[in-house]
Short mmCIF file of C-alpha atoms and ligand atoms in Angstrom, two decimals:
data_model
loop_
_atom_site.label_atom_id
_atom_site.label_comp_id
_atom_site.label_asym_id
_atom_site.label_seq_id
_atom_site.Cartn_x
_atom_site.Cartn_y
_atom_site.Cartn_z
CA MET A 1 -11.06 -21.50 19.23
CA ALA A 2 -9.91 -22.43 22.75
CA ASN A 3 -12.93 -22.83 25.13
CA GLY A 4 -15.10 -21.07 22.52
CA HIS A 5 -13.07 -17.85 22.78
CA GLN A 6 -11.06 -16.28 19.98
CA LYS A 7 -7.37 -16.61 20.93
CA ILE A 8 -5.77 -13.21 21.62
CA ILE A 9 -2.71 -13.06 19.37
CA THR A 10 -0.60 -9.92 19.37
CA LEU A 11 1.26 -8.79 16.26
CA ASP A 12 4.58 -9.41 18.01
CA ARG A 13 3.64 -13.03 18.76
CA HIS A 14 2.26 -13.55 15.23
CA ILE A 15 5.47 -12.23 13.65
CA MET A 16 7.70 -14.35 15.91
CA GLU A 17 5.63 -17.51 15.32
CA THR A 18 5.48 -16.91 11.55
CA GLN A 19 9.20 -16.19 11.38
CA ARG A 20 9.97 -19.35 13.38
CA GLN A 21 7.90 -21.41 10.90
CA GLU A 22 9.02 -19.63 7.71
CA TYR A 23 12.65 -18.86 8.52
CA PRO A 24 13.81 -21.15 11.37
CA GLU A 25 17.34 -19.82 10.87
CA ALA A 26 16.20 -16.19 11.22
CA ARG A 27 17.81 -14.45 14.21
CA GLY A 28 14.63 -12.46 14.77
CA ASP A 29 16.19 -9.52 12.89
CA PHE A 30 13.32 -9.30 10.46
CA SER A 31 10.76 -9.55 13.27
CA LYS A 32 12.50 -6.65 15.02
CA LEU A 33 12.17 -4.58 11.83
CA LEU A 34 8.45 -5.29 11.48
CA MET A 35 7.74 -4.60 15.14
CA GLN A 36 9.54 -1.25 14.88
CA ILE A 37 7.29 -0.34 11.94
CA ALA A 38 4.27 -1.31 14.05
CA LEU A 39 5.50 0.92 16.90
CA THR A 40 5.91 3.78 14.41
CA GLY A 41 2.32 3.18 13.30
CA LYS A 42 1.10 3.49 16.89
CA ILE A 43 2.91 6.83 17.27
CA ILE A 44 1.52 8.19 13.99
CA SER A 45 -1.95 6.88 14.89
CA SER A 46 -1.88 8.75 18.18
CA GLU A 47 -1.03 11.99 16.34
CA VAL A 48 -3.58 11.41 13.57
CA ASN A 49 -6.32 10.70 16.11
CA LYS A 50 -5.86 14.06 17.79
CA ALA A 51 -5.22 16.02 14.59
CA GLY A 52 -8.38 18.04 15.09
CA LEU A 53 -7.28 19.16 18.52
CA LEU A 54 -3.71 20.23 17.89
CA ASP A 55 -2.39 22.75 15.50
CA VAL A 56 -1.21 20.03 13.11
CA ILE A 57 -3.97 20.62 10.59
CA GLY A 58 -3.12 22.61 7.53
CA THR A 59 -0.08 22.70 5.35
CA THR A 60 3.51 23.61 6.09
CA GLY A 61 3.83 25.74 2.98
CA ILE A 62 6.31 23.15 1.65
CA THR A 63 5.61 21.12 -1.51
CA ASN A 64 7.07 17.61 -1.85
CA ILE A 65 8.74 15.89 -4.81
CA GLN A 66 5.25 15.18 -6.15
CA GLY A 67 4.47 18.92 -6.19
CA GLU A 68 1.81 18.31 -3.51
CA ASP A 69 1.24 20.52 -0.45
CA VAL A 70 2.97 18.81 2.49
CA GLN A 71 0.45 18.68 5.34
CA LYS A 72 1.98 18.93 8.82
CA LEU A 73 0.92 15.35 9.62
CA ASP A 74 2.66 14.19 6.42
CA GLN A 75 5.86 15.77 7.68
CA PHE A 76 5.37 14.34 11.16
CA ALA A 77 4.74 10.83 9.79
CA ASN A 78 7.75 11.02 7.47
CA GLN A 79 10.12 12.28 10.16
CA THR A 80 8.81 9.76 12.68
CA MET A 81 9.32 6.80 10.32
CA ILE A 82 12.86 7.94 9.49
CA ARG A 83 13.82 8.58 13.14
CA MET A 84 12.32 5.27 14.32
CA MET A 85 14.01 3.20 11.60
CA ASP A 86 17.42 4.74 10.95
CA HIS A 87 19.27 3.65 14.11
CA ILE A 88 18.11 0.04 14.66
CA GLY A 89 20.85 -1.45 12.50
CA MET A 90 18.41 -3.26 10.20
CA LEU A 91 18.36 -0.92 7.18
CA CYS A 92 21.02 0.25 4.74
CA ALA A 93 18.74 2.82 3.02
CA MET A 94 15.16 4.07 2.78
CA ALA A 95 12.98 5.72 0.13
CA SER A 96 10.01 7.89 1.08
CA GLU A 97 7.27 9.58 -0.95
CA GLU A 98 8.16 12.75 0.95
CA GLU A 99 11.89 12.69 0.15
CA GLU A 100 13.25 13.41 -3.33
CA ASP A 101 16.49 11.51 -2.75
CA LEU A 102 17.48 8.23 -1.12
CA ILE A 103 17.51 8.37 2.71
CA HIS A 104 20.90 7.24 3.98
CA ILE A 105 21.60 5.73 7.40
CA PRO A 106 23.52 8.30 9.52
CA LYS A 107 27.24 7.44 9.87
CA ALA A 108 26.77 7.00 13.64
CA TYR A 109 24.59 3.93 13.03
CA GLU A 110 25.22 0.48 11.56
CA ASN A 111 24.00 -0.36 8.05
CA GLY A 112 21.74 -3.43 7.97
CA ASN A 113 20.64 -5.99 5.39
CA TYR A 114 17.23 -4.55 4.47
CA VAL A 115 15.75 -1.50 2.74
CA LEU A 116 12.40 0.16 3.46
CA ASN A 117 10.30 1.97 0.84
CA PHE A 118 7.34 3.82 2.35
CA ASP A 119 4.57 6.34 1.85
CA PRO A 120 4.37 7.87 5.32
CA LEU A 121 0.83 9.20 5.07
CA ASP A 122 -1.05 8.36 1.91
CA GLY A 123 -4.30 10.19 1.27
CA SER A 124 -3.04 13.26 3.09
CA SER A 125 -5.44 15.55 1.19
CA ASN A 126 -8.10 13.95 3.42
CA ILE A 127 -6.39 14.70 6.76
CA ASP A 128 -8.38 17.77 7.72
CA VAL A 129 -11.74 16.27 6.75
CA ASN A 130 -11.25 13.23 9.00
CA VAL A 131 -11.25 10.66 6.20
CA SER A 132 -9.17 7.48 6.67
CA ILE A 133 -5.50 7.77 5.64
CA GLY A 134 -2.64 5.31 5.79
CA THR A 135 1.06 4.43 5.87
CA ILE A 136 2.25 1.96 3.21
CA PHE A 137 5.52 0.02 3.56
CA SER A 138 7.62 -2.38 1.50
CA ILE A 139 10.72 -4.27 2.64
CA HIS A 140 13.45 -5.76 0.42
CA HIS A 141 16.65 -7.55 1.26
CA ARG A 142 19.61 -5.39 0.07
CA VAL A 143 21.29 -6.41 -3.19
CA THR A 144 24.57 -4.49 -2.70
CA LYS A 145 27.26 -6.01 -0.53
CA GLY A 146 27.74 -4.13 2.77
CA GLY A 147 28.17 -0.44 3.61
CA PRO A 148 25.67 2.32 2.81
CA GLY A 149 22.75 1.23 0.64
CA THR A 150 22.12 2.63 -2.86
CA GLU A 151 19.09 3.33 -5.07
CA GLU A 152 19.69 -0.12 -6.58
CA ASP A 153 18.78 -1.65 -3.20
CA CYS A 154 15.43 0.21 -3.14
CA MET A 155 14.60 -0.15 -6.84
CA GLN A 156 13.83 -3.86 -6.94
CA LYS A 157 10.83 -5.54 -8.57
CA GLY A 158 7.75 -6.06 -6.39
CA ARG A 159 8.23 -9.81 -6.84
CA GLU A 160 11.41 -9.52 -4.71
CA GLN A 161 9.64 -7.98 -1.70
CA LEU A 162 10.16 -9.80 1.62
CA CYS A 163 7.25 -8.02 3.25
CA ALA A 164 4.53 -5.52 2.33
CA GLY A 165 1.89 -3.87 4.45
CA TYR A 166 -0.03 -0.82 5.46
CA ILE A 167 -1.36 0.86 8.58
CA LEU A 168 -4.85 2.32 8.13
CA TYR A 169 -5.84 5.20 10.42
CA GLY A 170 -9.60 4.85 10.21
CA SER A 171 -12.54 4.16 12.55
CA SER A 172 -9.93 1.90 14.15
CA THR A 173 -6.21 1.66 13.42
CA MET A 174 -5.37 -1.52 11.53
CA LEU A 175 -2.07 -3.02 10.43
CA VAL A 176 -2.27 -5.43 7.47
CA TYR A 177 0.84 -7.28 6.31
CA THR A 178 2.15 -10.22 4.35
CA THR A 179 5.55 -11.92 4.25
CA GLY A 180 4.46 -14.21 1.43
CA ASN A 181 2.38 -16.58 3.54
CA GLY A 182 -1.07 -15.05 3.42
CA VAL A 183 -2.40 -11.64 4.47
CA HIS A 184 -3.14 -10.94 8.12
CA GLY A 185 -4.94 -7.97 9.69
CA PHE A 186 -4.44 -6.61 13.21
CA THR A 187 -6.56 -4.04 15.01
CA LEU A 188 -4.97 -1.67 17.51
CA ASP A 189 -6.50 -1.89 20.98
CA PRO A 190 -5.76 1.66 22.13
CA VAL A 191 -6.23 0.75 25.80
CA VAL A 192 -3.78 -2.17 25.74
CA GLY A 193 -1.63 -0.46 23.08
CA GLU A 194 -1.26 -3.71 21.14
CA PHE A 195 -2.16 -4.72 17.58
CA LEU A 196 -4.38 -7.81 18.05
CA LEU A 197 -5.06 -10.36 15.27
CA SER A 198 -8.57 -9.56 14.00
CA HIS A 199 -8.48 -10.65 10.33
CA PRO A 200 -6.40 -13.85 9.92
CA ASN A 201 -5.61 -15.03 6.38
CA ILE A 202 -7.66 -12.46 4.40
CA LYS A 203 -8.83 -13.71 0.99
CA MET A 204 -10.49 -11.81 -1.90
CA PRO A 205 -13.28 -13.41 -3.99
CA GLU A 206 -12.52 -14.09 -7.69
CA ARG A 207 -14.90 -11.30 -8.67
CA ALA A 208 -17.01 -8.74 -6.74
CA LYS A 209 -19.27 -6.04 -8.08
CA ILE A 210 -17.54 -3.00 -6.53
CA TYR A 211 -15.41 -0.58 -8.53
CA SER A 212 -13.38 2.41 -7.36
CA VAL A 213 -12.20 5.07 -9.81
CA ASN A 214 -12.32 8.87 -9.98
CA GLU A 215 -15.03 9.17 -12.63
CA SER A 216 -14.54 12.95 -12.86
CA ASN A 217 -11.59 12.11 -15.13
CA TYR A 218 -13.90 10.37 -17.64
CA ASP A 219 -13.21 12.97 -20.35
CA ILE A 220 -9.43 12.36 -20.22
CA TRP A 221 -9.63 8.55 -20.03
CA ASP A 222 -8.60 6.27 -22.89
CA GLN A 223 -11.53 4.72 -24.77
CA ALA A 224 -10.75 1.26 -23.30
CA LEU A 225 -11.44 2.47 -19.75
CA ARG A 226 -14.61 4.30 -20.82
CA ASP A 227 -15.88 1.12 -22.48
CA TYR A 228 -14.98 -1.01 -19.44
CA VAL A 229 -16.74 1.29 -16.94
CA SER A 230 -19.81 1.54 -19.21
CA HIS A 231 -19.83 -2.27 -19.43
CA ILE A 232 -19.80 -2.87 -15.65
CA LYS A 233 -22.47 -0.21 -15.10
CA LYS A 234 -24.88 -1.82 -17.56
CA ARG A 235 -28.13 -3.22 -16.13
CA ASP A 236 -28.96 -6.06 -18.47
CA LYS A 237 -29.61 -9.78 -18.63
CA GLU A 238 -26.00 -10.59 -19.52
CA ASN A 239 -24.53 -8.46 -16.72
CA GLY A 240 -27.23 -8.88 -14.10
CA THR A 241 -27.03 -6.18 -11.44
CA PRO A 242 -24.54 -3.41 -12.22
CA TYR A 243 -21.39 -2.83 -10.15
CA THR A 244 -21.60 -0.64 -7.05
CA PHE A 245 -19.41 2.50 -7.11
CA ARG A 246 -17.30 3.26 -4.03
CA TYR A 247 -14.49 5.88 -4.08
CA ILE A 248 -13.01 7.47 -0.94
CA GLY A 249 -10.07 9.19 -2.65
CA SER A 250 -7.64 7.65 -0.17
CA LEU A 251 -5.78 4.68 -1.71
CA VAL A 252 -5.25 2.72 1.50
CA ALA A 253 -8.91 3.10 2.52
CA ASP A 254 -10.23 2.19 -0.96
CA PHE A 255 -7.83 -0.77 -1.21
CA HIS A 256 -8.64 -2.03 2.30
CA ARG A 257 -12.38 -2.03 1.63
CA ASN A 258 -11.87 -3.94 -1.63
CA LEU A 259 -9.50 -6.38 0.13
CA LEU A 260 -12.17 -7.24 2.71
CA LYS A 261 -15.31 -7.02 0.52
CA GLY A 262 -13.86 -7.64 -2.96
CA GLY A 263 -13.73 -5.16 -5.82
CA ILE A 264 -11.40 -3.41 -8.23
CA PHE A 265 -9.55 -0.11 -7.75
CA LEU A 266 -8.49 1.70 -10.90
CA TYR A 267 -6.11 4.65 -11.27
CA PRO A 268 -5.34 4.70 -15.00
CA ASN A 269 -2.91 6.70 -17.06
CA ASP A 270 -4.86 9.50 -18.69
CA LYS A 271 -4.26 12.75 -20.58
CA LYS A 272 -3.46 14.54 -17.25
CA SER A 273 -1.23 11.77 -15.85
CA PRO A 274 0.30 9.94 -18.84
CA HIS A 275 2.06 7.43 -16.53
CA GLY A 276 -0.72 7.26 -13.97
CA LYS A 277 -0.69 9.04 -10.60
CA LEU A 278 0.31 6.36 -8.08
CA ARG A 279 3.91 5.42 -7.36
CA LEU A 280 5.35 1.98 -8.02
CA LEU A 281 7.85 1.44 -5.21
CA TYR A 282 5.84 2.46 -2.14
CA GLU A 283 2.18 2.32 -3.27
CA ALA A 284 1.49 -0.07 -6.17
CA ALA A 285 4.11 -2.76 -5.46
CA PRO A 286 3.37 -3.33 -1.74
CA LEU A 287 -0.40 -3.34 -2.33
CA ALA A 288 0.13 -5.68 -5.30
CA MET A 289 1.94 -8.19 -3.04
CA ILE A 290 -0.95 -8.04 -0.57
CA ALA A 291 -3.54 -8.41 -3.36
CA GLU A 292 -1.75 -11.44 -4.86
CA GLN A 293 -1.32 -13.06 -1.44
CA ALA A 294 -5.07 -12.59 -0.86
CA GLY A 295 -5.93 -14.30 -4.18
CA GLY A 296 -6.32 -11.10 -6.21
CA THR A 297 -3.89 -9.44 -8.60
CA ALA A 298 -2.53 -6.06 -9.75
CA SER A 299 -1.62 -4.83 -13.22
CA ASN A 300 -0.55 -1.67 -15.05
CA GLY A 301 -3.01 -2.70 -17.77
CA SER A 302 -0.68 -5.04 -19.62
CA LYS A 303 1.90 -6.28 -17.07
CA LYS A 304 1.69 -7.51 -13.48
CA ILE A 305 2.77 -4.72 -11.11
CA MET A 306 5.00 -7.21 -9.28
CA ASP A 307 7.01 -7.86 -12.46
CA ILE A 308 7.73 -4.23 -13.40
CA GLU A 309 11.44 -3.36 -13.25
CA PRO A 310 11.63 0.04 -11.46
CA GLU A 311 13.41 2.85 -13.35
CA SER A 312 13.32 5.60 -10.70
CA LEU A 313 12.49 6.02 -7.01
CA HIS A 314 9.27 7.95 -7.63
CA GLN A 315 8.17 6.23 -10.82
CA ARG A 316 4.41 6.39 -11.43
CA VAL A 317 2.36 3.52 -12.89
CA PRO A 318 -1.25 2.98 -13.95
CA LEU A 319 -2.84 0.73 -11.30
CA TYR A 320 -5.64 -1.81 -11.69
CA ILE A 321 -5.79 -3.85 -8.47
CA GLY A 322 -8.28 -6.19 -6.80
CA CYS A 323 -10.24 -9.32 -7.67
CA LYS A 324 -8.48 -11.47 -10.23
CA LYS A 325 -11.37 -11.74 -12.72
CA ASP A 326 -12.08 -8.00 -12.54
CA VAL A 327 -8.45 -7.06 -13.24
CA GLU A 328 -8.27 -9.59 -16.07
CA GLU A 329 -11.43 -8.03 -17.55
CA ILE A 330 -10.01 -4.48 -17.68
CA GLU A 331 -6.78 -5.93 -19.15
CA SER A 332 -8.85 -7.55 -21.90
CA PHE A 333 -10.57 -4.22 -22.71
CA ILE A 334 -7.17 -2.48 -22.88
CA ASN A 335 -5.73 -5.28 -25.01
CA LYS A 336 -8.70 -5.18 -27.40
CA HIS A 337 -8.18 -1.46 -27.93
CA LYS A 338 -4.44 -1.89 -28.44
CA ASN A 339 -5.06 -4.35 -31.25
CA LYS A 340 -7.64 -2.13 -33.01
P1 LIG B 1 -7.60 11.75 -7.12
C1 LIG B 1 -4.18 10.69 -2.38
O1 LIG B 1 -3.66 11.96 -2.69
C2 LIG B 1 -3.78 9.73 -3.50
O2 LIG B 1 -2.41 9.73 -3.68
C3 LIG B 1 -4.30 8.35 -3.17
O3 LIG B 1 -4.37 8.10 -1.82
C4 LIG B 1 -5.68 8.34 -3.82
O4 LIG B 1 -6.08 7.05 -4.24
C5 LIG B 1 -5.48 9.26 -5.03
O5 LIG B 1 -4.42 10.13 -4.71
C6 LIG B 1 -6.72 10.06 -5.32
O6 LIG B 1 -6.44 10.82 -6.47
O7 LIG B 1 -6.97 12.25 -8.41
O8 LIG B 1 -8.78 10.83 -7.39
O9 LIG B 1 -7.91 12.80 -6.11
#
């Protein structure tokens, strides 16, 4: 703290300084990529923040690969990310929740050494009720040699990610990211137009008594999950005070609260969604990297999310993510039931 004041560190400066320390040989390419994502977030934020005023509320009548109504802001966010990222010569391919197939780099532009997997606007069912929503992104180094990228470049294990992050459009707009050296949060100052470091080196506690799950699915849960949720809700000597329930229904918002306050978010496989609802490449894997870097963890119930070998671009996985001890506890309930 210089002269008792918090130093004002912009995202750009943080990225450059981190890159200089972590990758002295880096030509600043990677920093350019991350700053372009941040600029995209500012553009989407500006649109999201005036959603109520413009005719962007409501759906386009299109359904996406997930069979979900595409809200106009979803479409705007998707198109904006693609247009902002496809010509900067850093990427050889992209994968988006809103696009069934791989997004290729137009022939007019150079193919780069990275790929970007992203969910342009997660939680979109909350857009027109003014609940926080977010953009999630995941960056890998390409595995193919030169030329246009392929699905193989996008479908890499979470453990191989170079960078993961999200932009949360909430009471303020925040960008949270990790490149494998801790998790850092930046708050957008709309007047200055800069993301300023507000949450350096975020860490989760080992355990916290907050759980997030859509309990209306109780009847279609496996017995292991029912037993686990009953266990953490018990008021008894062994358990002490029961867990507090918090569920926004917007993954980025639920995850961000648990990242800052501790807790566990659960979206299990159930009779309605046998593989779970959330997608591996651009939801579970990036958030898993952030959780692990903050001292937490993420599992599909039996395997770390970061170690799952992707089988398709839009693959769904069960997701248990948050404080290490809480995730290990649900894994033990699932394991117990498997061995019955
Ligand atoms: P449910 C939003 O549509 C989303 O993909 C995530 O942001 C959120 O965590 C989840 O679905 C909510 O799903 O079935 O509880 O409404």
